[in-house]
CSV table of C-alpha atoms in Angstrom, one decimal:
chain,number,residue,atom,x,y,z
A,72,UNK,CA,41.7,5.1,38.2
A,73,UNK,CA,41.2,4.4,34.1
A,74,UNK,CA,39.4,1.3,35.7
A,75,UNK,CA,36.2,2.9,36.7
A,76,UNK,CA,36.0,4.6,33.5
A,77,UNK,CA,36.1,2.3,31.8
A,78,UNK,CA,33.4,-0.1,32.7
A,79,UNK,CA,30.4,2.8,32.7
A,80,UNK,CA,31.5,3.7,29.4
A,81,UNK,CA,30.7,-0.3,28.6
A,82,UNK,CA,27.4,-0.7,30.2
A,83,UNK,CA,26.2,2.8,28.5
A,84,UNK,CA,27.8,1.2,25.3
A,85,UNK,CA,25.6,-1.8,25.9
A,86,UNK,CA,22.3,-0.1,26.9
A,87,UNK,CA,22.7,1.9,23.5
A,88,UNK,CA,23.1,-1.7,21.4
A,89,UNK,CA,20.5,-3.5,23.1
A,90,UNK,CA,17.9,-0.4,22.5
A,91,UNK,CA,15.3,-0.9,19.7
A,92,UNK,CA,15.4,2.1,17.2
A,93,UNK,CA,13.5,2.5,13.7
A,94,UNK,CA,13.7,4.9,11.1
A,95,UNK,CA,10.9,6.5,8.8
A,96,UNK,CA,12.4,4.4,5.9
A,97,UNK,CA,12.0,1.1,7.9
A,98,UNK,CA,8.4,2.0,8.6
A,99,UNK,CA,8.2,2.0,4.8
A,100,UNK,CA,9.0,-1.0,4.3
A,101,UNK,CA,7.5,-3.0,7.3
A,102,UNK,CA,4.2,-1.7,6.0
A,103,UNK,CA,4.6,-3.1,2.3
A,104,UNK,CA,5.6,-5.8,3.7
A,105,UNK,CA,3.4,-6.8,6.7
A,106,UNK,CA,0.0,-4.7,6.2
A,107,UNK,CA,-2.8,-7.4,5.5
A,108,UNK,CA,-2.9,-6.2,2.0
A,109,UNK,CA,0.3,-6.8,0.8
A,110,UNK,CA,-0.6,-10.4,1.3
A,111,UNK,CA,-2.8,-9.9,-1.7
A,112,UNK,CA,0.2,-9.3,-4.2
A,113,UNK,CA,0.9,-13.6,-3.7
A,114,UNK,CA,-2.7,-13.9,-3.9
A,115,UNK,CA,-3.0,-12.2,-7.0
A,116,UNK,CA,0.6,-14.4,-8.7
A,117,UNK,CA,-1.5,-17.9,-7.0
A,118,UNK,CA,-4.7,-16.7,-8.8
A,119,UNK,CA,-2.3,-16.1,-12.4
A,120,UNK,CA,-0.8,-19.2,-12.4
A,121,UNK,CA,-4.3,-21.0,-12.4
A,122,UNK,CA,-6.0,-18.7,-14.8
A,123,UNK,CA,-2.8,-19.4,-17.1
A,124,UNK,CA,-3.2,-22.9,-16.5
A,125,UNK,CA,-7.2,-22.9,-17.6
A,126,UNK,CA,-6.2,-21.2,-21.4
A,127,UNK,CA,-3.2,-23.1,-22.2
A,128,UNK,CA,-5.7,-25.7,-21.7
A,129,UNK,CA,-6.9,-25.6,-24.7
A,130,UNK,CA,-3.6,-26.6,-26.5
A,131,UNK,CA,-4.8,-29.4,-25.1
A,132,UNK,CA,-6.6,-32.3,-26.5
A,133,UNK,CA,-9.9,-32.2,-25.1
A,134,UNK,CA,-11.8,-36.0,-24.4
A,135,UNK,CA,-15.1,-36.4,-24.1
A,136,UNK,CA,-16.9,-39.7,-23.0
A,137,UNK,CA,-20.5,-40.2,-24.2
A,138,UNK,CA,-23.0,-43.4,-23.3
A,139,UNK,CA,-26.4,-43.7,-25.2
A,140,UNK,CA,-29.7,-46.4,-25.1
A,141,UNK,CA,-32.8,-45.0,-26.7
A,142,UNK,CA,-35.5,-47.0,-27.4
A,143,UNK,CA,-37.5,-45.4,-30.9
A,144,UNK,CA,-41.4,-45.7,-32.2
A,145,UNK,CA,-39.7,-47.1,-35.6
A,146,UNK,CA,-36.9,-48.2,-37.6
A,147,UNK,CA,-35.5,-47.7,-41.0
A,148,UNK,CA,-36.7,-50.9,-43.0
A,149,UNK,CA,-35.4,-52.1,-46.5
A,150,UNK,CA,-38.8,-52.3,-49.0
A,151,UNK,CA,-37.8,-54.6,-51.3
A,152,UNK,CA,-39.2,-58.4,-50.8
A,153,UNK,CA,-37.8,-61.4,-49.7
A,154,UNK,CA,-34.4,-59.2,-49.0
A,155,UNK,CA,-34.0,-61.9,-46.0
A,156,UNK,CA,-31.9,-58.5,-44.5
A,157,UNK,CA,-33.0,-58.6,-40.5
A,158,UNK,CA,-34.8,-55.6,-39.3
A,159,UNK,CA,-32.8,-52.9,-37.0
A,160,UNK,CA,-33.7,-53.1,-33.6
A,161,UNK,CA,-35.7,-50.6,-31.8
A,162,UNK,CA,-33.5,-50.3,-28.5
A,163,UNK,CA,-30.2,-49.3,-29.5
A,164,UNK,CA,-26.6,-49.0,-27.5
A,165,UNK,CA,-24.1,-46.6,-28.0
A,166,UNK,CA,-20.9,-45.2,-26.1
A,167,UNK,CA,-17.9,-42.9,-28.1
A,168,UNK,CA,-15.2,-41.5,-26.6
A,169,UNK,CA,-14.3,-38.6,-28.7
A,170,UNK,CA,-10.6,-36.3,-29.0
A,171,UNK,CA,-10.3,-32.5,-30.7
A,172,UNK,CA,-7.1,-31.2,-30.8
A,173,UNK,CA,-6.8,-27.2,-31.8
A,174,UNK,CA,-4.0,-27.7,-34.4
A,175,UNK,CA,-4.1,-23.6,-35.4
A,176,UNK,CA,-6.4,-20.6,-33.9
A,177,UNK,CA,-4.6,-17.6,-35.4
A,178,UNK,CA,-2.8,-17.1,-32.1
A,179,UNK,CA,-6.1,-16.3,-30.1
A,180,UNK,CA,-4.4,-18.4,-27.1
A,181,UNK,CA,-1.6,-16.8,-26.8
A,182,UNK,CA,-3.0,-13.3,-27.2
A,183,UNK,CA,-5.5,-14.4,-24.3
A,184,UNK,CA,-2.3,-15.3,-21.7
A,185,UNK,CA,-0.9,-12.0,-22.6
A,186,UNK,CA,-4.2,-10.3,-21.3
A,187,UNK,CA,-4.0,-12.1,-18.6
A,188,UNK,CA,-0.6,-11.9,-17.6
A,189,UNK,CA,-0.9,-7.9,-17.9
A,190,UNK,CA,-4.1,-8.5,-15.8
A,191,UNK,CA,-2.2,-9.8,-13.4
A,192,UNK,CA,0.3,-6.8,-13.0
A,193,UNK,CA,-2.4,-4.0,-13.5
A,194,UNK,CA,-3.6,-6.0,-10.2
A,195,UNK,CA,-0.5,-6.3,-8.3
A,196,UNK,CA,0.3,-2.7,-8.9
A,197,UNK,CA,-3.2,-1.4,-7.3
A,198,UNK,CA,-1.9,-3.0,-4.3
A,199,UNK,CA,1.4,-1.1,-4.5
A,200,UNK,CA,-1.0,1.9,-5.2
A,201,UNK,CA,-3.0,1.6,-2.2
A,202,UNK,CA,0.4,0.6,0.6
A,203,UNK,CA,1.8,4.0,-1.1
A,204,UNK,CA,-1.0,5.6,0.2
A,205,UNK,CA,-0.5,5.1,3.5
A,206,UNK,CA,2.7,6.7,3.5
A,207,UNK,CA,1.1,10.2,4.3
A,208,UNK,CA,-0.4,8.0,7.8
A,209,UNK,CA,2.7,6.9,8.7
A,210,UNK,CA,4.2,10.0,8.3
A,211,UNK,CA,1.6,11.7,10.6
A,212,UNK,CA,2.5,9.4,13.5
A,213,UNK,CA,5.6,9.1,13.0
A,214,UNK,CA,6.2,13.0,13.2
A,215,UNK,CA,3.9,12.9,16.8
A,216,UNK,CA,5.9,9.9,17.9
A,217,UNK,CA,8.9,12.6,17.7
A,218,UNK,CA,7.0,15.4,18.8
A,219,UNK,CA,6.2,13.5,22.0
A,220,UNK,CA,9.6,12.9,22.4
A,221,UNK,CA,11.1,16.3,21.8
A,222,UNK,CA,8.2,17.8,24.0
A,223,UNK,CA,9.6,15.5,26.8
A,224,UNK,CA,12.7,16.4,26.0
A,225,UNK,CA,11.6,20.3,26.9
A,226,UNK,CA,9.9,19.1,29.9
A,227,UNK,CA,13.2,17.4,31.5
A,228,UNK,CA,15.0,20.4,30.6
A,229,UNK,CA,12.3,22.9,32.6
A,230,UNK,CA,12.3,20.4,35.2
A,231,UNK,CA,15.9,20.1,35.9
A,232,UNK,CA,16.0,24.1,36.0
A,233,UNK,CA,13.3,24.0,38.5
A,234,UNK,CA,14.6,22.0,40.8
A,235,UNK,CA,18.0,24.3,41.1
A,236,UNK,CA,15.9,27.2,41.0
A,237,UNK,CA,13.6,25.8,43.9
A,238,UNK,CA,17.5,24.9,45.5
A,239,UNK,CA,17.9,28.5,45.1
A,240,UNK,CA,14.9,29.6,46.4
A,241,UNK,CA,14.7,27.5,49.4
A,242,UNK,CA,18.5,28.9,50.6
A,243,UNK,CA,17.3,32.3,49.8
A,244,UNK,CA,14.4,31.4,52.5
A,245,UNK,CA,16.4,30.2,54.8
A,246,UNK,CA,18.4,33.6,54.6
A,247,UNK,CA,15.9,35.8,54.6
A,248,UNK,CA,16.2,37.0,51.3
A,249,UNK,CA,13.1,35.5,49.5
A,250,UNK,CA,9.5,36.0,50.4
A,251,UNK,CA,8.8,32.7,52.7
A,252,UNK,CA,6.0,31.2,50.3
A,253,UNK,CA,8.1,31.3,46.8
A,254,UNK,CA,9.1,27.9,47.0
A,255,UNK,CA,5.5,26.7,46.8
A,256,UNK,CA,5.0,28.5,43.8
A,257,UNK,CA,7.9,26.3,42.5
A,258,UNK,CA,6.8,23.2,44.2
A,259,UNK,CA,3.1,23.9,42.6
A,260,UNK,CA,4.7,24.3,39.0
A,261,UNK,CA,6.8,20.7,39.0
A,262,UNK,CA,3.8,19.2,40.2
A,263,UNK,CA,1.9,20.3,37.0
A,264,UNK,CA,4.9,19.6,34.8
A,265,UNK,CA,4.3,16.2,36.4
A,266,UNK,CA,1.0,16.0,35.0
A,267,UNK,CA,2.6,17.1,31.7
A,268,UNK,CA,4.8,14.4,31.4
A,269,UNK,CA,1.9,11.4,31.9
A,270,UNK,CA,-0.2,13.2,29.7
A,271,UNK,CA,2.7,13.2,27.1
A,272,UNK,CA,3.6,9.9,27.7
A,273,UNK,CA,-0.1,9.1,26.9
A,274,UNK,CA,-0.3,10.2,23.7
A,275,UNK,CA,2.8,9.1,22.6
A,276,UNK,CA,2.1,5.7,24.2
A,277,UNK,CA,-1.0,5.7,22.1
A,278,UNK,CA,0.6,6.5,18.7
A,279,UNK,CA,2.9,4.1,18.8
A,280,UNK,CA,0.6,1.6,19.4
A,281,UNK,CA,-1.3,2.4,16.5
A,282,UNK,CA,1.6,2.7,14.4
A,283,UNK,CA,3.1,-0.9,15.2
A,284,UNK,CA,-0.2,-2.3,14.4
A,285,UNK,CA,0.2,-0.6,10.3
A,286,UNK,CA,3.1,-1.5,10.0
A,287,UNK,CA,3.5,-5.2,11.9
A,288,UNK,CA,6.2,-4.7,14.3
A,289,UNK,CA,6.5,-4.7,18.5
A,290,UNK,CA,7.4,-0.9,19.1
A,291,UNK,CA,6.8,0.0,22.6
A,292,UNK,CA,7.5,3.7,24.9
A,293,UNK,CA,11.5,3.1,24.6
A,294,UNK,CA,11.9,2.4,21.0
A,295,UNK,CA,14.4,5.3,19.8
A,296,UNK,CA,12.6,6.8,17.2
A,297,UNK,CA,15.4,8.3,14.5
A,298,UNK,CA,15.0,11.8,13.7
A,299,UNK,CA,15.2,11.6,9.8
A,300,UNK,CA,17.0,14.4,7.6
A,301,UNK,CA,14.2,15.1,5.3
A,302,UNK,CA,14.7,17.0,2.2
A,303,UNK,CA,12.8,18.6,-0.7
A,304,UNK,CA,14.2,18.7,-4.2
A,305,UNK,CA,12.0,19.9,-6.8
A,306,UNK,CA,11.6,18.5,-9.6
A,307,UNK,CA,9.6,18.3,-12.3
A,308,UNK,CA,8.2,14.6,-13.1
A,309,UNK,CA,6.3,12.4,-11.0
A,310,UNK,CA,7.3,9.1,-9.9
A,311,UNK,CA,4.0,8.0,-8.3
A,312,UNK,CA,2.7,4.3,-8.7
A,313,UNK,CA,-0.2,5.5,-9.5
A,314,UNK,CA,1.1,6.8,-12.9
A,315,UNK,CA,2.6,3.4,-13.5
A,316,UNK,CA,-0.8,1.9,-13.3
A,317,UNK,CA,-2.6,4.1,-15.3
A,318,UNK,CA,0.7,2.9,-18.3
A,319,UNK,CA,-0.8,-1.3,-17.1
A,320,UNK,CA,-4.3,-0.1,-17.6
A,321,UNK,CA,-3.9,1.2,-21.0
A,322,UNK,CA,-1.2,-1.9,-22.0
A,323,UNK,CA,-4.3,-3.9,-20.6
A,324,UNK,CA,-6.6,-2.2,-23.3
A,325,UNK,CA,-3.9,-3.0,-25.7
A,326,UNK,CA,-3.8,-6.7,-25.1
A,327,UNK,CA,-7.2,-6.9,-25.2
A,328,UNK,CA,-7.5,-5.5,-29.0
A,329,UNK,CA,-4.7,-8.0,-29.8
A,330,UNK,CA,-7.2,-10.7,-28.4
A,331,UNK,CA,-10.8,-9.5,-29.7
A,332,UNK,CA,-9.0,-8.8,-32.9
A,333,UNK,CA,-7.5,-13.0,-33.6
A,334,UNK,CA,-11.4,-14.3,-31.9
A,335,UNK,CA,-12.4,-14.3,-35.5
A,336,UNK,CA,-9.7,-16.2,-36.8
A,337,UNK,CA,-10.5,-19.5,-38.4
A,338,UNK,CA,-10.1,-21.9,-36.0
A,339,UNK,CA,-8.7,-25.6,-37.3
A,340,UNK,CA,-9.3,-29.0,-35.5
A,341,UNK,CA,-8.2,-32.7,-35.7
A,342,UNK,CA,-10.7,-34.9,-34.5
A,343,UNK,CA,-11.1,-38.8,-33.7
A,344,UNK,CA,-14.0,-40.9,-32.1
A,345,UNK,CA,-14.1,-44.4,-31.6
A,346,UNK,CA,-17.0,-46.1,-29.8
A,347,UNK,CA,-18.9,-49.8,-29.5
A,348,UNK,CA,-22.6,-49.7,-30.3
A,349,UNK,CA,-25.3,-51.3,-32.0
A,350,UNK,CA,-26.1,-50.7,-34.8
A,351,UNK,CA,-22.6,-49.3,-35.6
A,352,UNK,CA,-21.7,-47.6,-38.9
A,353,UNK,CA,-22.9,-50.2,-40.6
A,354,UNK,CA,-26.6,-49.7,-40.4
A,355,UNK,CA,-27.4,-52.9,-41.9
A,356,UNK,CA,-25.3,-54.6,-39.2
A,357,UNK,CA,-27.8,-55.6,-36.7
A,358,UNK,CA,-25.4,-56.3,-34.2
A,359,UNK,CA,-22.7,-54.9,-31.3
A,360,UNK,CA,-20.0,-53.7,-33.1
A,361,UNK,CA,-16.7,-51.3,-32.9
A,362,UNK,CA,-15.9,-48.2,-35.0
A,363,UNK,CA,-14.1,-45.3,-35.3
A,364,UNK,CA,-13.9,-42.1,-37.2
A,365,UNK,CA,-11.3,-39.3,-37.7
A,366,UNK,CA,-11.1,-35.9,-39.4
A,367,UNK,CA,-10.1,-32.7,-39.5
A,368,UNK,CA,-12.9,-29.6,-38.7
A,369,UNK,CA,-12.8,-26.0,-40.0
A,370,UNK,CA,-14.2,-23.1,-38.2
A,371,UNK,CA,-14.8,-19.7,-39.4
A,372,UNK,CA,-17.0,-16.8,-38.0
A,373,UNK,CA,-17.0,-14.7,-41.0
A,374,UNK,CA,-19.7,-12.4,-40.5
A,375,UNK,CA,-20.6,-11.1,-36.4
A,376,UNK,CA,-22.9,-8.5,-37.1
A,377,UNK,CA,-19.8,-5.9,-36.3
A,378,UNK,CA,-19.2,-7.6,-32.7
A,379,UNK,CA,-15.9,-7.4,-33.1
A,380,UNK,CA,-15.4,-3.7,-34.1
A,381,UNK,CA,-18.0,-2.4,-31.5
A,382,UNK,CA,-16.0,-4.4,-29.2
A,383,UNK,CA,-12.6,-2.6,-30.3
A,384,UNK,CA,-14.1,0.9,-30.4
A,385,UNK,CA,-15.1,0.3,-27.0
A,386,UNK,CA,-11.7,-0.2,-25.7
A,387,UNK,CA,-10.7,2.7,-27.9
A,388,UNK,CA,-13.5,4.8,-25.6
A,389,UNK,CA,-12.0,2.9,-22.0
A,390,UNK,CA,-8.3,4.5,-23.3
A,391,UNK,CA,-9.3,7.8,-23.6
A,392,UNK,CA,-10.8,7.4,-20.3
A,393,UNK,CA,-8.0,6.3,-18.6
A,394,UNK,CA,-5.6,9.3,-20.3
A,395,UNK,CA,-8.4,11.7,-18.6
A,396,UNK,CA,-7.9,10.2,-15.4
A,397,UNK,CA,-3.9,10.0,-15.7
A,398,UNK,CA,-4.6,13.8,-16.5
A,399,UNK,CA,-6.5,14.4,-13.3
A,400,UNK,CA,-4.3,12.6,-11.3
A,401,UNK,CA,-1.5,15.0,-12.6
A,402,UNK,CA,-2.9,18.1,-12.4
A,403,UNK,CA,-4.4,17.6,-8.9
A,404,UNK,CA,-0.9,16.1,-7.5
A,405,UNK,CA,0.6,19.7,-9.0
A,406,UNK,CA,-2.1,21.1,-7.3
A,407,UNK,CA,-1.0,19.7,-4.1
A,408,UNK,CA,2.6,20.2,-4.0
A,409,UNK,CA,2.7,23.7,-5.0
A,410,UNK,CA,-0.2,24.0,-1.6
A,411,UNK,CA,2.6,21.7,0.1
A,412,UNK,CA,5.3,23.7,-0.7
A,413,UNK,CA,3.5,26.9,0.3
A,414,UNK,CA,3.7,25.1,3.6
A,415,UNK,CA,7.1,24.4,3.8
A,416,UNK,CA,7.8,28.5,2.7
A,417,UNK,CA,5.2,29.7,5.6
A,418,UNK,CA,6.9,26.9,8.5
A,419,UNK,CA,10.4,27.8,7.7
A,420,UNK,CA,9.3,32.1,8.1
A,421,UNK,CA,7.9,30.8,11.2
A,422,UNK,CA,11.2,28.8,12.8
A,423,UNK,CA,13.3,32.3,11.7
A,424,UNK,CA,10.9,33.9,14.0
A,425,UNK,CA,10.5,31.6,16.6
A,426,UNK,CA,14.2,31.9,16.9
A,427,UNK,CA,14.2,35.5,17.5
A,428,UNK,CA,11.9,35.1,20.1
A,429,UNK,CA,13.5,32.7,22.1
A,430,UNK,CA,16.1,34.9,22.3
A,431,UNK,CA,14.9,37.6,23.3
A,432,UNK,CA,12.3,35.4,26.0
A,433,UNK,CA,15.7,34.4,27.2
A,434,UNK,CA,17.5,37.3,28.4
A,435,UNK,CA,13.9,38.4,29.7
A,436,UNK,CA,14.2,35.1,31.9
A,437,UNK,CA,17.8,36.3,32.7
A,438,UNK,CA,16.8,39.4,34.1
A,439,UNK,CA,14.0,37.7,36.3
A,440,UNK,CA,16.8,35.6,37.9
A,441,UNK,CA,18.6,38.5,38.6
A,442,UNK,CA,15.7,40.2,40.2
A,443,UNK,CA,14.3,37.2,42.3
A,444,UNK,CA,17.5,35.9,43.7
A,445,UNK,CA,17.1,39.9,44.7
A,446,UNK,CA,13.9,39.5,46.2
A,447,UNK,CA,12.4,42.0,43.8
A,448,UNK,CA,9.6,39.8,41.8
A,449,UNK,CA,7.8,37.0,43.4
A,450,UNK,CA,8.3,33.2,42.1
A,451,UNK,CA,5.5,33.8,40.5
A,452,UNK,CA,6.5,36.1,38.0
A,453,UNK,CA,9.7,34.1,37.3
A,454,UNK,CA,7.9,31.1,36.5
A,455,UNK,CA,5.6,33.0,34.2
A,456,UNK,CA,8.6,34.4,32.7
A,457,UNK,CA,9.9,30.3,32.3
A,458,UNK,CA,6.9,29.1,31.2
A,459,UNK,CA,6.7,32.4,28.2
A,460,UNK,CA,10.4,30.4,27.1
A,461,UNK,CA,8.7,26.9,27.4
A,462,UNK,CA,6.3,27.8,25.3
A,463,UNK,CA,8.0,29.6,22.8
A,464,UNK,CA,10.6,26.6,22.8
A,465,UNK,CA,8.1,24.2,22.3
A,466,UNK,CA,6.2,25.8,19.4
A,467,UNK,CA,9.8,25.8,17.4
A,468,UNK,CA,10.3,22.5,18.2
A,469,UNK,CA,6.8,21.7,17.4
A,470,UNK,CA,7.1,24.2,13.7
A,471,UNK,CA,10.3,22.1,13.1
A,472,UNK,CA,8.4,18.5,13.3
A,473,UNK,CA,6.0,20.2,11.0
A,474,UNK,CA,8.2,21.5,8.8
A,475,UNK,CA,9.6,17.4,8.8
A,476,UNK,CA,6.6,16.6,8.9
A,477,UNK,CA,5.4,18.8,5.4
A,478,UNK,CA,8.5,18.0,3.5
A,479,UNK,CA,7.9,14.3,4.0
A,480,UNK,CA,4.5,14.7,3.1
A,481,UNK,CA,5.9,16.7,-0.7
A,482,UNK,CA,8.6,13.8,-1.0
A,483,UNK,CA,5.3,11.2,-0.9
A,484,UNK,CA,3.3,13.3,-3.2
A,485,UNK,CA,6.1,13.9,-5.5
A,486,UNK,CA,7.3,9.5,-5.5
A,487,UNK,CA,10.6,10.5,-4.9
């Protein structure tokens, strides 16, 4: 006997193991990985590597190759009679290779690299912010699917109850206790239920398809959407990625100020030039010669008409703008949180009322059930009371899902 009991249990277990399931947190993680916008993070990092390599090239020797051939209308002549100095050719040729090596620029290159690094972090955090803003959309889809699941369960429960009642009514009709057409009313209600099943299934399928597209994972009607235990813990601090973005913008401004302060620093370069031409460095030797020069060069912009100062003032204004954006964001977020908390309180009061209403509806339906069996009321009157109970139970389920959605949105707004 035990063998026959074990086999169905194993089959049920295997079926459950094979069913795909997903949670709300998994949806959050998948959208951060698979949403097309998420690819920008790696692209930004690749771009940063290239830009930093370009900036770092300033520390490497810079090579320049020049070549020219000219013809001039006149050349230098030595006004000394019988000097036997051959005049220069009017056609002249020269090819040079120059090397310049930066020795010192006040740390401007390293400052530029720091600016580029923080700019990259700012861009990547902006991607994170944009992805985070998808969470409320995911919440709406996910809990709408949960509501469809719960509605389907309610419909099945109602269907089971109607079928059982139909069997009772048909038996009562057979023995003349209940009016002959009473079963037709129940059969019509069962047909209406089939329409409701199809509508719920269609809506759920559309929601699942949309959610699947956003998170980049194939989901279907058989996927089990886990009911999350969403709770709200009142905290006074926000933990939104937008706040990190504002801080990174301020860091970017600070590094830009450091870069500007180094732009007018003296620059020391070493250089070397080698060449071949006619004439060479000796202008009196009218032949092709090799030549070279080496040296150091100092470049210092001692007066820039206060351009550097005005740039720093402009950055200070940008910093104030970022501060006002952060303050505005915090204010609006706190307003949203207060509104969401009031929504949570309202729905919780609705649920308490729903439970009382359902309790009363069940008592009414119990009485109607007894009256139908005894032929006191018609099947239509019974259907009315059963539908009233179902609608109130559906309202309770809707409010419970709405409460979970409100709490999930509260958490998203808070950044928990």
